[in-house]
Amino acid sequence: MKTEPLLSVRNLTTTFPGRRRAAPIRAVDGVGFDIAAGETLGLVGESGCGKSTTGRTIVRLLEPSAGSVVYDGRDIAHLSQRELKPLRKDLQMVFQDPHSSLNPRQTVARIISDPLLVHGSSASEARARAAELMDLVGLIPEHLDRYPHEFSGGQAQRIGIARALATGPRLVVADEPVSALDVSVQAQIVNLMERLQRELGLAYLFIAHDLSVVKRVCDRVAVMYLGRIVEIGDRTSVYEAPAHPYTQALLSAVPLPDPAAERTRERITLHGDPPSPASPPPGCPFHPRCPKAQSICHTDPPPLRTTTPDTPHQAACHFPETP
């Protein structure tokens, strides 16, 4: 029997008003996907495609303009802040820049304890829990009374993860959690997140632009372009048999460890810049840059559909590459 997903997003849209009577900006345009309990879904794409806005909208740091966000069977997209408060402990976020996301005027103990205090824990209980979390993420509990500037970038990100775990969440939105860190530190944080997922049963929405990291940590991958998901499927099928031309171009830019293979492989170069979300092109949003575009692509938006029968791999393309 198929179980219901922990998170189900349908037709999610987030629009920002334009400046000086300009057209509104549709940063997220009809996005939909599911995340099962204990699963990691990677959300990838170029800068400005709407990845971070999607993550922030799901946890209601931004307000959705339309669509539904069903968490554990309940639509939370349009709940009031009062109705949403009890659910916030289940939905947490890890931010891209650890130092800018930590209050420089608060000690680590206060940073980690605040979510617990908001949800009714006593000061002594919150501090004891903060010490446990410091140990859980590989830091010394004795450093609870230090301030964020006294830690390196990797240590600060561990503190951000500890804060996110304080309330015992079931779903964590990780917004570029390793992009601001050195490569060696990235590996440490990735290993930490994988260990915590195994131990705590967490589900992740892992937002990133580094496709090598996404391939390492994610069970499924969704590719975004201009606010829309253009391809989604399990990790193996997306990486080994990408169906959408945009996904193919992204993967062709990932360096290969074998120098000989790197020199001989075909590199797909996309010309031009992504269109503005304030004035998206008609038809397929990718057609101005697509090497396979034909007349139908200029007029008819392609739906997200399976590339081959009986597979969960989907692509929004009139002429997808099939295995």
Short mmCIF file of C-alpha atoms in Angstrom, two decimals:
data_model
loop_
_atom_site.label_atom_id
_atom_site.label_comp_id
_atom_site.label_asym_id
_atom_site.label_seq_id
_atom_site.Cartn_x
_atom_site.Cartn_y
_atom_site.Cartn_z
CA MET A 1 0.00 0.00 0.00
CA LYS A 2 1.37 3.37 -1.01
CA THR A 3 1.88 5.75 1.92
CA GLU A 4 1.02 9.43 1.77
CA PRO A 5 4.00 11.80 1.34
CA LEU A 6 5.15 13.85 4.29
CA LEU A 7 5.06 16.99 2.12
CA SER A 8 2.97 17.50 -1.00
CA VAL A 9 3.35 20.78 -2.94
CA ARG A 10 0.89 21.55 -5.73
CA ASN A 11 0.78 24.51 -8.12
CA LEU A 12 2.80 26.66 -5.71
CA THR A 13 3.11 30.25 -6.92
CA THR A 14 4.96 33.15 -5.29
CA THR A 15 4.68 36.59 -6.86
CA PHE A 16 6.42 39.81 -5.88
CA PRO A 17 5.18 43.26 -6.89
CA GLY A 18 7.25 45.04 -9.53
CA ARG A 19 8.97 48.32 -8.84
CA ARG A 20 7.53 51.59 -10.11
CA ARG A 21 4.48 50.10 -11.81
CA ALA A 22 6.52 47.37 -13.44
CA ALA A 23 4.96 43.97 -14.04
CA PRO A 24 4.85 41.64 -11.03
CA ILE A 25 7.64 39.09 -10.73
CA ARG A 26 6.49 35.47 -10.64
CA ALA A 27 9.47 33.96 -8.82
CA VAL A 28 7.77 30.57 -8.35
CA ASP A 29 5.35 29.57 -11.09
CA GLY A 30 3.16 26.52 -10.46
CA VAL A 31 5.72 24.27 -8.74
CA GLY A 32 4.69 20.82 -7.53
CA PHE A 33 6.48 17.84 -5.95
CA ASP A 34 6.26 15.34 -3.08
CA ILE A 35 8.74 14.43 -0.35
CA ALA A 36 8.36 11.20 1.58
CA ALA A 37 9.34 10.78 5.22
CA GLY A 38 13.09 10.21 5.48
CA GLU A 39 13.68 11.17 1.83
CA THR A 40 15.98 13.83 0.36
CA LEU A 41 14.78 15.78 -2.67
CA GLY A 42 17.38 17.95 -4.39
CA LEU A 43 16.22 21.21 -5.99
CA VAL A 44 18.75 22.53 -8.53
CA GLY A 45 19.04 25.24 -11.16
CA GLU A 46 20.79 28.48 -12.05
CA SER A 47 20.89 31.43 -9.66
CA GLY A 48 17.60 33.32 -9.76
CA CYS A 49 15.48 30.37 -10.92
CA GLY A 50 13.35 30.38 -7.76
CA LYS A 51 14.93 27.60 -5.67
CA SER A 52 15.36 29.58 -2.46
CA THR A 53 12.00 31.31 -2.85
CA THR A 54 10.37 27.89 -3.13
CA GLY A 55 12.03 26.72 0.09
CA ARG A 56 11.16 29.87 2.00
CA THR A 57 7.56 29.73 0.81
CA ILE A 58 7.17 26.12 1.94
CA VAL A 59 8.18 27.00 5.52
CA ARG A 60 6.10 30.20 5.28
CA LEU A 61 8.94 32.69 5.60
CA LEU A 62 7.36 34.03 2.41
CA GLU A 63 3.65 34.04 1.67
CA PRO A 64 2.42 31.98 -1.29
CA SER A 65 0.28 33.70 -3.89
CA ALA A 66 -1.48 30.48 -4.90
CA GLY A 67 -1.28 26.73 -4.59
CA SER A 68 -1.14 24.29 -1.69
CA VAL A 69 1.53 23.03 0.69
CA VAL A 70 0.17 19.92 2.37
CA TYR A 71 2.28 18.84 5.33
CA ASP A 72 1.32 15.56 7.01
CA GLY A 73 -2.16 15.73 5.48
CA ARG A 74 -2.85 19.39 6.32
CA ASP A 75 -2.66 22.34 3.92
CA ILE A 76 -0.49 24.95 5.64
CA ALA A 77 -0.15 27.36 2.71
CA HIS A 78 -2.75 29.82 3.95
CA LEU A 79 -2.90 29.22 7.69
CA SER A 80 -2.73 32.24 9.96
CA GLN A 81 0.46 32.75 11.96
CA ARG A 82 -1.38 31.66 15.09
CA GLU A 83 -2.55 28.43 13.42
CA LEU A 84 0.92 27.85 11.98
CA LYS A 85 2.86 28.26 15.25
CA PRO A 86 2.40 24.69 16.57
CA LEU A 87 3.56 23.30 13.21
CA ARG A 88 6.73 25.38 12.97
CA LYS A 89 8.59 22.97 15.22
CA ASP A 90 8.16 20.31 12.53
CA LEU A 91 9.39 22.51 9.64
CA GLN A 92 12.83 24.07 10.02
CA MET A 93 15.38 25.68 7.72
CA VAL A 94 19.17 25.79 7.40
CA PHE A 95 20.38 28.93 5.62
CA GLN A 96 23.13 29.46 3.08
CA ASP A 97 25.39 31.88 4.96
CA PRO A 98 25.81 30.60 8.52
CA HIS A 99 27.22 33.83 9.95
CA SER A 100 24.52 36.11 8.54
CA SER A 101 21.79 33.76 9.80
CA LEU A 102 23.07 33.76 13.40
CA ASN A 103 22.43 36.75 15.66
CA PRO A 104 25.90 38.19 16.44
CA ARG A 105 24.64 39.65 19.73
CA GLN A 106 23.44 36.35 21.14
CA THR A 107 25.43 33.48 22.57
CA VAL A 108 25.22 30.07 20.95
CA ALA A 109 23.20 28.86 23.94
CA ARG A 110 20.57 31.55 23.32
CA ILE A 111 20.53 30.96 19.54
CA ILE A 112 19.82 27.25 19.93
CA SER A 113 17.52 27.65 22.94
CA ASP A 114 15.21 30.32 21.52
CA PRO A 115 13.01 27.92 19.48
CA LEU A 116 12.59 25.74 22.56
CA LEU A 117 11.64 28.71 24.76
CA VAL A 118 9.06 29.81 22.19
CA HIS A 119 7.45 26.36 22.37
CA GLY A 120 7.24 26.28 26.16
CA SER A 121 10.49 24.76 27.47
CA SER A 122 12.01 26.13 30.64
CA ALA A 123 15.37 27.92 30.53
CA SER A 124 17.17 25.00 32.20
CA GLU A 125 15.57 22.44 29.86
CA ALA A 126 16.43 24.55 26.82
CA ARG A 127 20.08 24.91 27.86
CA ALA A 128 20.41 21.18 28.53
CA ARG A 129 18.93 20.45 25.11
CA ALA A 130 21.31 22.98 23.51
CA ALA A 131 24.27 21.17 25.07
CA GLU A 132 22.98 17.84 23.67
CA LEU A 133 22.62 19.36 20.21
CA MET A 134 26.11 20.83 20.29
CA ASP A 135 27.47 17.37 20.96
CA LEU A 136 25.18 15.86 18.31
CA VAL A 137 26.57 18.14 15.57
CA GLY A 138 30.18 17.59 16.62
CA LEU A 139 30.87 20.72 18.69
CA ILE A 140 31.97 21.12 22.29
CA PRO A 141 29.06 21.86 24.68
CA GLU A 142 31.42 24.05 26.72
CA HIS A 143 31.34 26.57 23.83
CA LEU A 144 27.67 27.41 24.42
CA ASP A 145 28.55 30.80 25.91
CA ARG A 146 30.61 31.90 22.93
CA TYR A 147 29.37 34.19 20.16
CA PRO A 148 29.03 33.32 16.46
CA HIS A 149 32.08 35.37 15.36
CA GLU A 150 34.29 33.08 17.46
CA PHE A 151 33.57 30.11 15.17
CA SER A 152 34.74 29.17 11.68
CA GLY A 153 32.28 28.92 8.78
CA GLY A 154 31.92 25.17 9.13
CA GLN A 155 31.41 25.40 12.88
CA ALA A 156 28.85 28.18 12.43
CA GLN A 157 26.93 26.02 9.95
CA ARG A 158 26.89 23.22 12.51
CA ILE A 159 25.37 25.69 14.98
CA GLY A 160 22.75 26.58 12.36
CA ILE A 161 21.95 22.88 11.96
CA ALA A 162 21.73 22.45 15.74
CA ARG A 163 19.27 25.36 15.89
CA ALA A 164 17.18 23.78 13.14
CA LEU A 165 17.10 20.45 15.02
CA ALA A 166 16.23 21.98 18.39
CA THR A 167 12.47 21.43 18.12
CA GLY A 168 12.75 17.92 16.69
CA PRO A 169 11.60 18.64 13.13
CA ARG A 170 10.52 16.05 10.59
CA LEU A 171 11.35 18.17 7.52
CA VAL A 172 14.37 20.45 7.07
CA VAL A 173 14.72 22.84 4.14
CA ALA A 174 18.48 23.19 3.55
CA ASP A 175 19.07 26.27 1.37
CA GLU A 176 22.55 25.98 -0.18
CA PRO A 177 23.90 24.69 3.16
CA VAL A 178 27.47 24.09 1.91
CA SER A 179 27.96 26.61 -0.90
CA ALA A 180 29.67 29.19 1.34
CA LEU A 181 32.16 26.65 2.75
CA ASP A 182 35.51 25.26 1.66
CA VAL A 183 35.44 21.91 -0.12
CA SER A 184 36.86 19.98 2.83
CA VAL A 185 34.34 21.57 5.18
CA GLN A 186 31.54 20.87 2.69
CA ALA A 187 32.27 17.16 2.98
CA GLN A 188 32.08 17.35 6.78
CA ILE A 189 28.69 19.11 6.72
CA VAL A 190 27.31 16.71 4.10
CA ASN A 191 28.43 13.71 6.16
CA LEU A 192 26.88 15.30 9.26
CA MET A 193 23.53 15.85 7.52
CA GLU A 194 23.48 12.27 6.23
CA ARG A 195 24.26 10.89 9.69
CA LEU A 196 21.55 13.02 11.31
CA GLN A 197 19.06 11.85 8.69
CA ARG A 198 19.80 8.21 9.47
CA GLU A 199 19.64 8.74 13.23
CA LEU A 200 16.61 11.05 13.37
CA GLY A 201 14.63 10.03 10.29
CA LEU A 202 14.68 13.51 8.80
CA ALA A 203 13.36 14.47 5.39
CA TYR A 204 15.33 17.13 3.48
CA LEU A 205 14.56 19.56 0.71
CA PHE A 206 18.17 20.12 -0.35
CA ILE A 207 18.53 23.30 -2.42
CA ALA A 208 21.83 23.64 -4.28
CA HIS A 209 23.53 24.59 -7.52
CA ASP A 210 26.43 22.15 -7.07
CA LEU A 211 25.25 19.07 -8.95
CA SER A 212 28.07 16.92 -7.57
CA VAL A 213 26.87 17.49 -4.00
CA VAL A 214 23.25 16.86 -5.01
CA LYS A 215 24.20 13.56 -6.64
CA ARG A 216 25.90 12.50 -3.41
CA VAL A 217 23.13 13.31 -0.94
CA CYS A 218 19.76 13.22 -2.75
CA ASP A 219 17.36 10.37 -3.51
CA ARG A 220 15.47 12.34 -6.18
CA VAL A 221 16.27 15.51 -8.11
CA ALA A 222 14.04 18.33 -9.37
CA VAL A 223 15.45 20.83 -11.89
CA MET A 224 14.06 24.39 -11.91
CA TYR A 225 14.14 26.98 -14.66
CA LEU A 226 12.47 30.39 -14.51
CA GLY A 227 10.31 29.47 -11.54
CA ARG A 228 9.12 26.12 -12.94
CA ILE A 229 10.19 22.51 -12.52
CA VAL A 230 11.32 21.28 -15.92
CA GLU A 231 12.47 17.80 -14.89
CA ILE A 232 12.08 15.55 -11.88
CA GLY A 233 13.01 11.96 -11.22
CA ASP A 234 15.17 9.64 -9.17
CA ARG A 235 18.85 10.50 -8.95
CA THR A 236 20.08 7.75 -11.25
CA SER A 237 17.68 8.43 -14.10
CA VAL A 238 18.18 12.22 -14.03
CA TYR A 239 21.98 12.00 -13.97
CA GLU A 240 22.41 9.10 -16.37
CA ALA A 241 19.56 9.84 -18.80
CA PRO A 242 18.55 13.52 -18.55
CA ALA A 243 15.48 14.19 -20.70
CA HIS A 244 15.29 17.99 -20.75
CA PRO A 245 17.84 20.05 -22.78
CA TYR A 246 18.38 22.34 -19.80
CA THR A 247 19.25 19.43 -17.52
CA GLN A 248 21.61 18.09 -20.17
CA ALA A 249 23.38 21.46 -20.32
CA LEU A 250 23.71 21.67 -16.53
CA LEU A 251 25.18 18.18 -16.28
CA SER A 252 27.61 18.82 -19.13
CA ALA A 253 29.16 21.59 -17.02
CA VAL A 254 29.96 19.28 -14.09
CA PRO A 255 33.71 18.46 -14.07
CA LEU A 256 34.61 14.79 -14.47
CA PRO A 257 37.32 13.21 -12.28
CA ASP A 258 38.82 11.44 -15.32
CA PRO A 259 40.95 13.96 -17.31
CA ALA A 260 40.69 11.93 -20.51
CA ALA A 261 36.89 11.76 -20.31
CA GLU A 262 36.76 15.46 -19.47
CA ARG A 263 38.73 16.36 -22.61
CA THR A 264 36.68 14.22 -24.98
CA ARG A 265 33.11 14.74 -23.79
CA GLU A 266 30.71 17.13 -25.47
CA ARG A 267 30.07 20.38 -23.62
CA ILE A 268 26.65 21.96 -24.19
CA THR A 269 26.83 25.75 -24.22
CA LEU A 270 23.66 27.74 -23.68
CA HIS A 271 23.59 31.13 -25.36
CA GLY A 272 21.97 34.18 -23.81
CA ASP A 273 20.71 34.79 -20.31
CA PRO A 274 17.56 33.44 -18.62
CA PRO A 275 14.54 35.64 -19.38
CA SER A 276 13.20 37.95 -16.69
CA PRO A 277 10.49 36.41 -14.50
CA ALA A 278 8.67 39.75 -14.85
CA SER A 279 8.23 39.11 -18.60
CA PRO A 280 8.61 35.38 -19.31
CA PRO A 281 8.48 34.27 -22.94
CA PRO A 282 5.33 32.59 -24.29
CA GLY A 283 5.31 28.85 -24.75
CA CYS A 284 8.18 26.93 -23.21
CA PRO A 285 10.19 29.25 -20.93
CA PHE A 286 13.43 27.64 -22.13
CA HIS A 287 12.84 28.00 -25.87
CA PRO A 288 14.92 31.22 -26.36
CA ARG A 289 18.04 29.26 -25.29
CA CYS A 290 17.10 25.74 -26.38
CA PRO A 291 19.04 24.14 -29.27
CA LYS A 292 16.07 21.83 -29.98
CA ALA A 293 13.30 24.47 -30.03
CA GLN A 294 10.69 24.25 -32.80
CA SER A 295 7.61 26.29 -33.61
CA ILE A 296 5.39 24.57 -31.04
CA CYS A 297 7.85 25.51 -28.32
CA HIS A 298 7.25 29.22 -29.03
CA THR A 299 3.51 28.99 -28.43
CA ASP A 300 2.56 26.00 -26.25
CA PRO A 301 3.94 25.51 -22.71
CA PRO A 302 4.89 21.83 -22.35
CA PRO A 303 3.33 20.00 -19.39
CA LEU A 304 5.41 18.01 -16.96
CA ARG A 305 4.90 14.40 -18.10
CA THR A 306 6.58 11.03 -17.89
CA THR A 307 9.35 10.45 -20.41
CA THR A 308 8.71 6.71 -20.72
CA PRO A 309 5.71 4.62 -19.65
CA ASP A 310 5.61 3.29 -16.09
CA THR A 311 8.44 5.51 -14.81
CA PRO A 312 8.33 8.39 -12.30
CA HIS A 313 10.83 10.39 -14.40
CA GLN A 314 9.09 13.50 -15.77
CA ALA A 315 10.17 16.36 -18.03
CA ALA A 316 8.43 19.50 -19.30
CA CYS A 317 9.58 19.31 -22.91
CA HIS A 318 7.86 18.76 -26.25
CA PHE A 319 10.87 16.80 -27.53
CA PRO A 320 12.43 15.07 -24.50
CA GLU A 321 15.42 12.79 -24.83
CA THR A 322 14.28 9.24 -24.19
CA PRO A 323 16.47 6.25 -23.20
#
